[in-house]
Coordinates of C-alpha atoms in Angstrom, one line a residue:
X29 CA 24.3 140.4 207.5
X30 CA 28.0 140.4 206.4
X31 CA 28.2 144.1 206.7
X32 CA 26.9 144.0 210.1
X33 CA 29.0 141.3 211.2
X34 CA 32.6 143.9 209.9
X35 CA 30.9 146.9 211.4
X36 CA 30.6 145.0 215.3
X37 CA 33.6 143.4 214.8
X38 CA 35.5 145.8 213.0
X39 CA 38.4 146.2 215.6
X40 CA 38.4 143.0 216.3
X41 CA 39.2 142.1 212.6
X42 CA 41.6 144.5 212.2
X43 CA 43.9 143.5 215.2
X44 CA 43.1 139.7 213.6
X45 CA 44.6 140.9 210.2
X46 CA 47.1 143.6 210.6
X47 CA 49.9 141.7 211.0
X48 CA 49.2 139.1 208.9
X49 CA 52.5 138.8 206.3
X50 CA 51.1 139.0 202.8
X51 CA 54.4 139.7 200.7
X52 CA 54.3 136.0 199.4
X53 CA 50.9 136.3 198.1
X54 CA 51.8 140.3 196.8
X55 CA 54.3 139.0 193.9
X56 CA 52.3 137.6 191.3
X57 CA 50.3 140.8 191.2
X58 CA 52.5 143.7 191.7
X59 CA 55.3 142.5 189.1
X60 CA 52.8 142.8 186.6
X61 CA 51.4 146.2 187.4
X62 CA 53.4 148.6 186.0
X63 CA 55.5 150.6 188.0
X64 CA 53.9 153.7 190.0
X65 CA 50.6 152.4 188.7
X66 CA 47.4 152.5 190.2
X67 CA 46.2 150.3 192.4
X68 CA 42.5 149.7 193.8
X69 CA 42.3 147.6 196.9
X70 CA 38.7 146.7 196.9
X71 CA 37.6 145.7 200.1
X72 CA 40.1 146.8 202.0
X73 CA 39.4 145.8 205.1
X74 CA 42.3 147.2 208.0
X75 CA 44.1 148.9 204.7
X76 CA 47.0 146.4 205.4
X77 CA 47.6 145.5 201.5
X78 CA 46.7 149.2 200.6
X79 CA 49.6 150.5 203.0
X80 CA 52.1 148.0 201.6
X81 CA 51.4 148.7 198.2
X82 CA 52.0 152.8 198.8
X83 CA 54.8 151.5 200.3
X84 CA 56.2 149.8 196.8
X85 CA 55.6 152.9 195.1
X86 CA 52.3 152.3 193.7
X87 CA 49.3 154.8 193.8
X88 CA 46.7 153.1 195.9
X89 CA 42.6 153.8 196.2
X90 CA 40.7 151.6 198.9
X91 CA 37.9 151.2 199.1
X92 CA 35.1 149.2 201.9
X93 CA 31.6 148.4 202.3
X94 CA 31.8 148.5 206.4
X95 CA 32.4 152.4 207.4
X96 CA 33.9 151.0 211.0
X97 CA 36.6 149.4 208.6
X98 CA 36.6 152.9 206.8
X99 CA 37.6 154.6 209.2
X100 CA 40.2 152.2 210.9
X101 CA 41.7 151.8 206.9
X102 CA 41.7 155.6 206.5
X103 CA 43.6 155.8 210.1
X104 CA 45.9 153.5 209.0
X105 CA 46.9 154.2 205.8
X106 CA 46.6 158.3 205.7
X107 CA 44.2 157.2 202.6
X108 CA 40.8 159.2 202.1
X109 CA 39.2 155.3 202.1
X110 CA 35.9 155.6 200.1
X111 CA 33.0 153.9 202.1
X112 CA 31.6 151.9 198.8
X113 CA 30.2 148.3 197.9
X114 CA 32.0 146.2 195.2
X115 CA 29.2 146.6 193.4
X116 CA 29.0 150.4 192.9
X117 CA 32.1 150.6 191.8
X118 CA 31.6 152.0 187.7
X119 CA 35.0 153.3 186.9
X120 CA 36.2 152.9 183.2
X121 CA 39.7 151.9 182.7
X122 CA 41.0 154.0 185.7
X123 CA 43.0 151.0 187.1
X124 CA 46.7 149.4 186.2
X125 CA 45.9 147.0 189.3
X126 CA 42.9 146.1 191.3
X127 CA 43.2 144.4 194.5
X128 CA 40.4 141.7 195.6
X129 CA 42.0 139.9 198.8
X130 CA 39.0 137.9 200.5
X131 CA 36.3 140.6 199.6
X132 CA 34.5 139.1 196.3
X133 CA 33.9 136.1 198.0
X134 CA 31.3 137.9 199.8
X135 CA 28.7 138.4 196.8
X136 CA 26.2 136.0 196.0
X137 CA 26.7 133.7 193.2
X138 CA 24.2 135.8 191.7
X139 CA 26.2 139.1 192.1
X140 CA 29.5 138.0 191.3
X141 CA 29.3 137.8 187.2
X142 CA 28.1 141.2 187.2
X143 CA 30.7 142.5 189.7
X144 CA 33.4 141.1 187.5
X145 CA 31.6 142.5 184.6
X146 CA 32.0 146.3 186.2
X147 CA 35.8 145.5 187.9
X148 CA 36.6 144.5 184.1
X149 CA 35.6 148.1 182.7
X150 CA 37.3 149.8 185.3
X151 CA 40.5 147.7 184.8
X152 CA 42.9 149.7 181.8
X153 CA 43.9 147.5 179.1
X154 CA 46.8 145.2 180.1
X155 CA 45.9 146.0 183.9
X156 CA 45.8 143.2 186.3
X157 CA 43.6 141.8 189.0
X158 CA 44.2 139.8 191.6
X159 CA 41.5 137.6 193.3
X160 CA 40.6 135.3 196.1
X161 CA 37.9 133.3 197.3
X162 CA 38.0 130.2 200.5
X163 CA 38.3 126.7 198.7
X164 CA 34.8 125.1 198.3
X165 CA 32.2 125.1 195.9
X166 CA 28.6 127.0 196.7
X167 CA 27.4 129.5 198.8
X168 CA 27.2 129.1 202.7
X169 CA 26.6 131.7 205.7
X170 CA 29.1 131.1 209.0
X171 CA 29.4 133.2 212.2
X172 CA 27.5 135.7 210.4
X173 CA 28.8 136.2 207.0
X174 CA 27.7 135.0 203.7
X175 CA 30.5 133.4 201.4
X176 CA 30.6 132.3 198.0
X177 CA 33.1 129.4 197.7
X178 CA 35.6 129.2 194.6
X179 CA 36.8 125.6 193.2
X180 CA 39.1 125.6 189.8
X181 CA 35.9 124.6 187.6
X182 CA 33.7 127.2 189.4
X183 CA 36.0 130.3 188.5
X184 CA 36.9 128.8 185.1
X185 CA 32.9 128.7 184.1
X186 CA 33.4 132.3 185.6
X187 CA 35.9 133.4 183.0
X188 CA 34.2 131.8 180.2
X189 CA 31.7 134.6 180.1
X190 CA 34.7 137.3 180.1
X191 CA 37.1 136.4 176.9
X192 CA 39.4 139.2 177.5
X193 CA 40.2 137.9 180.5
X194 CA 43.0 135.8 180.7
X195 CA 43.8 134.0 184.0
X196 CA 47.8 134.4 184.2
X197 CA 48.4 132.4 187.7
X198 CA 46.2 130.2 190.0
X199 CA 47.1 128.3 192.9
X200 CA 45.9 127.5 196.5
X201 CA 47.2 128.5 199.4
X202 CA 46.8 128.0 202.9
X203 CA 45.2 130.4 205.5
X204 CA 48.1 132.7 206.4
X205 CA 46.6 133.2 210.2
X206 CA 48.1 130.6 212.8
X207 CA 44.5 129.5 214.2
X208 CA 42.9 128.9 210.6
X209 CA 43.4 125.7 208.5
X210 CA 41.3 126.9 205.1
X211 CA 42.6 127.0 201.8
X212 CA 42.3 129.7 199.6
X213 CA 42.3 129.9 195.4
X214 CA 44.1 133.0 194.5
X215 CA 44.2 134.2 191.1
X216 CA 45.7 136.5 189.0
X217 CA 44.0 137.6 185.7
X218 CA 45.0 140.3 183.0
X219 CA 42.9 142.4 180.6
X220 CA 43.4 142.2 177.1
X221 CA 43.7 144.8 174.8
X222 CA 40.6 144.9 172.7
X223 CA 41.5 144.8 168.9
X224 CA 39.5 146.9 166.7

């Protein structure tokens, strides 16, 4: 249902998101990935984030479950954009940086501790991984698409199952496009290094 709702509105989206100034929301994460690191922007949607991160001098891999967005990202960006769900992805420590901007909070409550499981393994040790979710607690389904709400308690009991996971930021934000009023909890979480 979600998928189908990015792939018939996938223009539409784009032109809604494109323009949308992130940079604000871009400095918790990027100062801690080291520099000309790898980034994964998992679910990238219009490859907005992607494109600014190349742009920083990161190396960037995007990633989308909608091949109309695919193919708009790949436009965009010059990226080969890998048509993929977040739950495929079974990397091991490839990543200095992944990128989760409003794309998790499509799972299920019953997907998401496994996702995080598989985003964790294919984080490097002392990467980082930026997160967001709309403000609410529980599942719902609007205008088509399925979202899993995140409240502070809700992503804490998250954590609690992933000890080398250390949240290092949270806050809440407001919806950054003019006709939206939501708030969003962003955070920012780095991987330990396991000691032997």
């Amino acid at each position: 249902m979600t998928l189908d709702f990015y792939n018939q509105n996938a223009q539409q989206f784009f032109n809604d998101t494109i323009q949308v100034d992130m940079s604000e929301l871009y400095q918790p994460f990027i100062t801690q990935v080291k520099p000309n690191g790898c980034i994964l922007d998992a679910g990238c949607g219009s490859g907005r984030d992607a494109k600014a991160f190349m742009e920083l001098g990161f190396r960037v891999e995007a990633m989308d479950a909608s091949i109309e967005m695919v193919k708009l990202a790949s436009s965009y960006t010059g990226l080969n954009v890998k048509h993929q769900t977040l739950e495929s992805v079974t990397d091991i420590e490839v990543y200095d940086g992944i990128w989760a901007c409003a794309s998790l909070l499509h799972l299920s409550e019953k997907q998401l501790p496994l996702v995080i499981r598989q985003f964790e393994a294919a984080l490097r040790p002392d990467g980082v991984w930026y997160m967001s979710f709309k403000y609410g607690d529980g599942e719902r389904e609007k205008a088509g698409r399925v979202f899993t709400d995140m409240n502070e308690a809700r992503f804490a009991a998250l954590m609690a199952q992933r000890p080398n996971l250390t949240v290092l930021k949270q806050w809440i934000t407001e919806d950054k496009r003019p006709d939206r009023d939501e708030q969003w909890l962003n955070v920012v979480v780095g991987k330990s290094v396991v000691k032997a």
